[in-house]
mmCIF file of C-alpha atoms in Angstrom:
data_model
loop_
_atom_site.group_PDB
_atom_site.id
_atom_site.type_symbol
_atom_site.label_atom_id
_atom_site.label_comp_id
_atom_site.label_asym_id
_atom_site.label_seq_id
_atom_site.Cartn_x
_atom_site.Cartn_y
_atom_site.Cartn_z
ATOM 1 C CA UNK A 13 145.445 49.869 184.842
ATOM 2 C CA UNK A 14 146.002 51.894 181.944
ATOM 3 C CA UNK A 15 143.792 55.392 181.338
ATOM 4 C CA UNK A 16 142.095 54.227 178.661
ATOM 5 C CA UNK A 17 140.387 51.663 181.280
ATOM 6 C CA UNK A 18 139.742 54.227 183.598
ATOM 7 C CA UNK A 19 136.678 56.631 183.552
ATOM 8 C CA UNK A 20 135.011 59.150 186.010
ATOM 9 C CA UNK A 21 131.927 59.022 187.422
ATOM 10 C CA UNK A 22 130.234 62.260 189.019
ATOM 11 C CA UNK A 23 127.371 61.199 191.310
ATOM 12 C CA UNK A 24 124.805 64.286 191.942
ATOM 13 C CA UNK A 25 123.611 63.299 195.216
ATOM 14 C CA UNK A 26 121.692 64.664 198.353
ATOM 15 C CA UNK A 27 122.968 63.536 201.557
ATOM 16 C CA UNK A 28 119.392 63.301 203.043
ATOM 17 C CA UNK A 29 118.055 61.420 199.562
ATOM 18 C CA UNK A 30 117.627 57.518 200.653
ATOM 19 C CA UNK A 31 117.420 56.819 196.825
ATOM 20 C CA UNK A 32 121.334 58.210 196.883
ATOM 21 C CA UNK A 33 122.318 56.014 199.637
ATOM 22 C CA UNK A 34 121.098 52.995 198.223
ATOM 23 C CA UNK A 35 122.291 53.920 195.015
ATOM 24 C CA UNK A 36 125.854 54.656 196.974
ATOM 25 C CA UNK A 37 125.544 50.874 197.708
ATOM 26 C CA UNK A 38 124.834 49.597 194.770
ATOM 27 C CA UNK A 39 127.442 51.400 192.624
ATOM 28 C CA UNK A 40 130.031 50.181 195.319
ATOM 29 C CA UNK A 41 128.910 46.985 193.789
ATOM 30 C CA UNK A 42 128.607 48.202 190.468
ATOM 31 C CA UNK A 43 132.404 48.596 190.211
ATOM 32 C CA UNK A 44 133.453 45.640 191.555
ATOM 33 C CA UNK A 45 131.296 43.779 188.733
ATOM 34 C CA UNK A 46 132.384 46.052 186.285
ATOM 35 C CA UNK A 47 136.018 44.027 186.019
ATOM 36 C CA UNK A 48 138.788 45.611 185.480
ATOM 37 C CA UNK A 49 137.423 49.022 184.236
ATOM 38 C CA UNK A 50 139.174 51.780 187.022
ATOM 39 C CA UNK A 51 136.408 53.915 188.438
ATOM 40 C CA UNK A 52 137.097 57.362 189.557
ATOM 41 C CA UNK A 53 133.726 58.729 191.752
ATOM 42 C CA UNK A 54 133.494 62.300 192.472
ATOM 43 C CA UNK A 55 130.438 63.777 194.317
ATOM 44 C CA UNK A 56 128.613 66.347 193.322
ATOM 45 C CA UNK A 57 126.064 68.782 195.219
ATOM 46 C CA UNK A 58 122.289 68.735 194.746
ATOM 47 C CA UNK A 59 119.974 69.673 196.943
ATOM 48 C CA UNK A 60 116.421 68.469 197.472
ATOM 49 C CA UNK A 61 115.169 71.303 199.488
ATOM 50 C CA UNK A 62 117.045 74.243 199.565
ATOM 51 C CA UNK A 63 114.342 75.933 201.546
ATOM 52 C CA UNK A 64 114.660 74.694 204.527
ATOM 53 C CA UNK A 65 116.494 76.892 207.085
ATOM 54 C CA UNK A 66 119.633 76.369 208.183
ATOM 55 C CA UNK A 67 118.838 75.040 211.908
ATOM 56 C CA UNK A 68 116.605 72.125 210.134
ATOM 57 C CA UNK A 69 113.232 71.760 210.828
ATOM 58 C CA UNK A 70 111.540 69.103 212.924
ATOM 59 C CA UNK A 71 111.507 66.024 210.519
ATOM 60 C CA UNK A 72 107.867 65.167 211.962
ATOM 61 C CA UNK A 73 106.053 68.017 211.040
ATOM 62 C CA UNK A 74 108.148 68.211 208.172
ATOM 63 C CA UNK A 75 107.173 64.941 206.669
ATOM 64 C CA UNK A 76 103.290 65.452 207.775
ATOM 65 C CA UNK A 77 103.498 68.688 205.480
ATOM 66 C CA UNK A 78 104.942 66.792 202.491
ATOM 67 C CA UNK A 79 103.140 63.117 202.526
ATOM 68 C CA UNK A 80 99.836 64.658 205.139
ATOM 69 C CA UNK A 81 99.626 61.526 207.481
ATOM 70 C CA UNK A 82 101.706 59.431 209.844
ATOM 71 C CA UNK A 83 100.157 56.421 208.409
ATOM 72 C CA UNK A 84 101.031 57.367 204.833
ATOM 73 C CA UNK A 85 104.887 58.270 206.089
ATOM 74 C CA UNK A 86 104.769 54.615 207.650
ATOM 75 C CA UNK A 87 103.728 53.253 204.302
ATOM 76 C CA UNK A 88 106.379 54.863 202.583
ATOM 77 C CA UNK A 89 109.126 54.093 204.991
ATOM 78 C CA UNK A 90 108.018 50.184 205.323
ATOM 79 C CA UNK A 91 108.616 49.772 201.638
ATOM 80 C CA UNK A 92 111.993 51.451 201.645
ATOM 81 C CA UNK A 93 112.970 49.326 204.700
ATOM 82 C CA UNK A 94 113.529 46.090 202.242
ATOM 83 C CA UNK A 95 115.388 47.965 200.029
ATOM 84 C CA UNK A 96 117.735 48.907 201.873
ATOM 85 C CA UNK A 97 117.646 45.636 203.815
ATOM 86 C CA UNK A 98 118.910 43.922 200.427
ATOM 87 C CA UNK A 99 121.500 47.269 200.301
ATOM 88 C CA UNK A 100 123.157 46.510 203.877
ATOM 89 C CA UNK A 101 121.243 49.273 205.225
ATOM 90 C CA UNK A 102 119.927 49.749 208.133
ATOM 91 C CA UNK A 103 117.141 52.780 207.788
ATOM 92 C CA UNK A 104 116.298 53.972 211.352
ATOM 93 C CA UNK A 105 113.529 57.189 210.468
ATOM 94 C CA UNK A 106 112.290 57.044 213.805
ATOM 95 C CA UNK A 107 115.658 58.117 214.980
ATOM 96 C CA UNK A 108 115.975 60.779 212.690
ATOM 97 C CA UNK A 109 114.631 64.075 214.907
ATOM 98 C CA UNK A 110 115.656 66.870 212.265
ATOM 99 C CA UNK A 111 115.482 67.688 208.721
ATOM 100 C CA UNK A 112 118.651 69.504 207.711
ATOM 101 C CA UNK A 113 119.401 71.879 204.860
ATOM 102 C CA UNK A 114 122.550 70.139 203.281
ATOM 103 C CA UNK A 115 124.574 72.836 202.551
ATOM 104 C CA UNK A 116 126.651 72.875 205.065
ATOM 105 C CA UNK A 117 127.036 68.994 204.210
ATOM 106 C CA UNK A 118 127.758 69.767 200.420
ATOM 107 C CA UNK A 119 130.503 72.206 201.586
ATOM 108 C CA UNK A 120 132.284 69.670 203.328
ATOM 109 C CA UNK A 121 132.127 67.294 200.551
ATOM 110 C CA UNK A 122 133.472 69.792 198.767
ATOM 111 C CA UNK A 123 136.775 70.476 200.658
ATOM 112 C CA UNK A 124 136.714 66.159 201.583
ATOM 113 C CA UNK A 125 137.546 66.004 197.393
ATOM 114 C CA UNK A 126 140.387 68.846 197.776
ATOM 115 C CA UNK A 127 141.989 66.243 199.754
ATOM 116 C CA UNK A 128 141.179 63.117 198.024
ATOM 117 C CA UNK A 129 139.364 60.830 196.020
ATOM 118 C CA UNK A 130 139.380 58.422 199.364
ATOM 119 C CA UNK A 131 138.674 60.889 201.906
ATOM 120 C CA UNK A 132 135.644 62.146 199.942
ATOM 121 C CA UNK A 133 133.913 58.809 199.385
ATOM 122 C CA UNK A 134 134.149 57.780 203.340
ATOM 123 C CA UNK A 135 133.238 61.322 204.005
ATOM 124 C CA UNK A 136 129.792 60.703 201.792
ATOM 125 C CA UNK A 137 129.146 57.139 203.085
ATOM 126 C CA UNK A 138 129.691 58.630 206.876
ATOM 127 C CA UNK A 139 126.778 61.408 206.232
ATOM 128 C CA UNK A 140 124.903 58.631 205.157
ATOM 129 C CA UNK A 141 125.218 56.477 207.808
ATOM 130 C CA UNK A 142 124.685 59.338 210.682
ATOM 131 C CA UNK A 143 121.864 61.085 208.742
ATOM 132 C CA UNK A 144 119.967 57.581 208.014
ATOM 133 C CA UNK A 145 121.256 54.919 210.599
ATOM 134 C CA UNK A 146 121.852 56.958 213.603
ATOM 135 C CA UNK A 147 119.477 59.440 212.817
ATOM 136 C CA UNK A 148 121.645 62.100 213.520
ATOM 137 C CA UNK A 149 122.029 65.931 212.802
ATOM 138 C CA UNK A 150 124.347 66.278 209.524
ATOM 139 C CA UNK A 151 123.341 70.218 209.490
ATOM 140 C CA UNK A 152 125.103 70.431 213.115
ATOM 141 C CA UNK A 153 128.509 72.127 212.567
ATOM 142 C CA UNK A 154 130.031 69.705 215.503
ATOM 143 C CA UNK A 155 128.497 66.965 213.950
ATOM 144 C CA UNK A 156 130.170 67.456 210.546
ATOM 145 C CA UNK A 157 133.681 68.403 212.080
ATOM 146 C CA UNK A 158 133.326 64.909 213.701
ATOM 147 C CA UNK A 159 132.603 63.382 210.735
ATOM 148 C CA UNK A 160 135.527 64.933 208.497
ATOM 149 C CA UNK A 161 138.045 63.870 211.333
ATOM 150 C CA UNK A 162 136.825 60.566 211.335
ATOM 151 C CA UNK A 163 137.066 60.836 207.025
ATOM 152 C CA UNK A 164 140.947 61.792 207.637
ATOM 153 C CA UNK A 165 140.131 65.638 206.994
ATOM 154 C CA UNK A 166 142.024 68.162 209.352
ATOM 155 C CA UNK A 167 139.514 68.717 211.765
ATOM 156 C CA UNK A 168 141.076 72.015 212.669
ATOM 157 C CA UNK A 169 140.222 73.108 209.453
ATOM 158 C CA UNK A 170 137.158 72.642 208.685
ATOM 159 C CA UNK A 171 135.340 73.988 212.294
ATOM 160 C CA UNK A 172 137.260 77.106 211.476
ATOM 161 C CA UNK A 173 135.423 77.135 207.741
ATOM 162 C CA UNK A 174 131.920 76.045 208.472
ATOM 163 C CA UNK A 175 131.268 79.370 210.338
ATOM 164 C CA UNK A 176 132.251 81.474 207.437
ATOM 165 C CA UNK A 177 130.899 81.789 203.907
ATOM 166 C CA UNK A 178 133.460 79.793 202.337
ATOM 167 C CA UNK A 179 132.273 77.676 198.920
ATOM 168 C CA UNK A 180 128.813 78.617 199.548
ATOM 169 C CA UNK A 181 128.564 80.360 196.277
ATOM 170 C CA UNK A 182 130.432 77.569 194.528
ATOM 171 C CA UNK A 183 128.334 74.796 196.027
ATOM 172 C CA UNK A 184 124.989 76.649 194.838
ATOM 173 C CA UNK A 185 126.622 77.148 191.689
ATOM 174 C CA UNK A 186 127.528 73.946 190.696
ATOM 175 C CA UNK A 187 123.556 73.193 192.033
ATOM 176 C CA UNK A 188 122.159 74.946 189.136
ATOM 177 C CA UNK A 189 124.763 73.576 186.442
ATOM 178 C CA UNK A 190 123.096 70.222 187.374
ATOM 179 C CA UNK A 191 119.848 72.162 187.268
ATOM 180 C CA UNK A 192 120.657 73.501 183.927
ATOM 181 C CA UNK A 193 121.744 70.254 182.745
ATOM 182 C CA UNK A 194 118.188 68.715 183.192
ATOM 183 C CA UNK A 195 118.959 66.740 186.502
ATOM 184 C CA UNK A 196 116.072 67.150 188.565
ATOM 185 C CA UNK A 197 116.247 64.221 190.413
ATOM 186 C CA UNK A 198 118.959 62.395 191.960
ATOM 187 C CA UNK A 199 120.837 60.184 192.165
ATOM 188 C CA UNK A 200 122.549 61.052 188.721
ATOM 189 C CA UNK A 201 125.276 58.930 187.339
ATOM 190 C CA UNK A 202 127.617 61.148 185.344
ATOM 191 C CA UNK A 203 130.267 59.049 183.560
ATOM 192 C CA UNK A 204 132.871 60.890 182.074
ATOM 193 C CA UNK A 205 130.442 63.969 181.905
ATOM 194 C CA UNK A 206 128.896 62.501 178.846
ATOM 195 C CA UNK A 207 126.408 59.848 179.560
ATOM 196 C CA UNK A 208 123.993 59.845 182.393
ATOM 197 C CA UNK A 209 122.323 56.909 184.549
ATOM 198 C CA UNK A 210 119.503 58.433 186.637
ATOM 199 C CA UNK A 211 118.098 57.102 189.643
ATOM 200 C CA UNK A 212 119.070 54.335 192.085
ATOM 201 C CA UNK A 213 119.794 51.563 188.901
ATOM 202 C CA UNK A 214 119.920 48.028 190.007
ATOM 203 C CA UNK A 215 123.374 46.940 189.904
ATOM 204 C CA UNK A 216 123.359 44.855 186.025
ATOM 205 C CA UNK A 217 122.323 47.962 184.777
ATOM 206 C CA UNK A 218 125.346 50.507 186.398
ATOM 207 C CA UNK A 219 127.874 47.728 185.710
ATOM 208 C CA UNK A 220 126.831 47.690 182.027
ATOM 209 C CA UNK A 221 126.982 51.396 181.555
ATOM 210 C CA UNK A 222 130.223 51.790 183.351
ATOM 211 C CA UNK A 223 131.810 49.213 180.914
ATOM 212 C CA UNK A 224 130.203 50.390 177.926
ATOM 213 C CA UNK A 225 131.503 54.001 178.860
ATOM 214 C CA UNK A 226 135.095 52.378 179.363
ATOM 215 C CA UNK A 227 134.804 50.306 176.063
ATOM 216 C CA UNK A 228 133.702 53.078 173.905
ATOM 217 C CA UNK A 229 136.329 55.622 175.696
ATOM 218 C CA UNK A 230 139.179 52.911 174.975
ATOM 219 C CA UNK A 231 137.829 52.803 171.534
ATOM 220 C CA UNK A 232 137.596 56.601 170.855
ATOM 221 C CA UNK A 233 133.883 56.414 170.621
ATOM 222 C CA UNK A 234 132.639 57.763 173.359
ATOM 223 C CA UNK A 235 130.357 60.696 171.308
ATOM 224 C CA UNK A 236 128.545 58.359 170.095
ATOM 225 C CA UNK A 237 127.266 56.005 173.822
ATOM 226 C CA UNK A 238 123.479 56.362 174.469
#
């Protein structure tokens, strides 16, 4: 494919935000409707609460603070559960124990990109998967070492990082660049840093963007999308 069908897309995502993982899935399909346009996806940090500490807190108590009930939590988790039904997703909040500060997570991400386009998308869809469908611990160093072995990463590597202080600074920086940027939500579709699809779009409506971004950059038009 030649570069002129080929455009980036940055997705600021939190790896704890069910809207990101079902709008992971649905720009997986996205790009496969989208033709022959070549997609590049790079993720980028965002967190949705910073504040929490780094050992997590208990995800119970933590969602009775936020929605005040376990019958209103219920609510809100039996209408996601369709969702990401229709997604191939398999939501399992019951078996999710902690809530994590992503950090840690975002770090990883981070060095999964050094690598590779490919190691950092299976690295994203794995935190997904353990965070929502196993319900497990993606703030637990062991738990993310595992994960970036199983992504192809040098597991050696990274367990000798994730103790120190490396990218933190970076990571929170590039945080408030999306902050400054307006994003306050997320998922945020970033192609080729000019034209932004937020939330979890059905798929029709990434597909379209994506090719209108490619058409217009082929063109030499791209100033003038949205």
């Amino acid at each position: 494919m030649s570069e002129a069908n080929a455009i980036t897309v940055d997705v600021v995502s939190d790896v704890v935000c069910l809207w990101c993982f079902i709008g992971q899935k649905r720009l997986d399909k996205a790009v496969a409707a989208a033709g022959d346009v070549d997609v590049h996806i790079r993720w980028r940090p965002f967190q949705l609460d910073p504040t929490i500490p780094p050992q997590g807190k208990d995800r119970r108590e933590y969602m009775l603070a936020k929605f005040g009930s376990d019958e209103r939590i219920r609510e809100i988790h039996a209408r996601i559960e369709p969702l990401g039904d229709a997604e191939g997703i398999s939501f399992a909040f019951d078996a999710i124990k902690v809530a994590p500060n992503t950090l840690d997570a975002h770090r990883l991400i981070r060095w999964a990109g050094a690598a590779s386009e490919a190691v950092q998308n299976r690295l994203v869809r794995r935190l997904f998967q353990l965070n929502f469908e196993e319900g497990v611990n993606i703030g637990d160093h062991a738990v993310l070492v595992e994960a970036a072995r199983e992504a192809g990463m040098d597991a050696s590597v990274v367990a000798t990082l994730l103790p120190t202080d490396a990218d933190v600074e970076e990571v929170r920086t590039e945080i408030a660049t999306a902050s400054r940027m307006g994003i306050s939500g997320v998922p945020c579709f970033l192609l080729e840093g000019k034209y932004a699809v937020m939330g979890a779009q059905d798929v029709d409506t990434l597909a379209d963007a994506i090719r209108e971004v490619a058409a217009a950059k082929a063109r030499g038009e791209l100033d003038t999308v949205g």
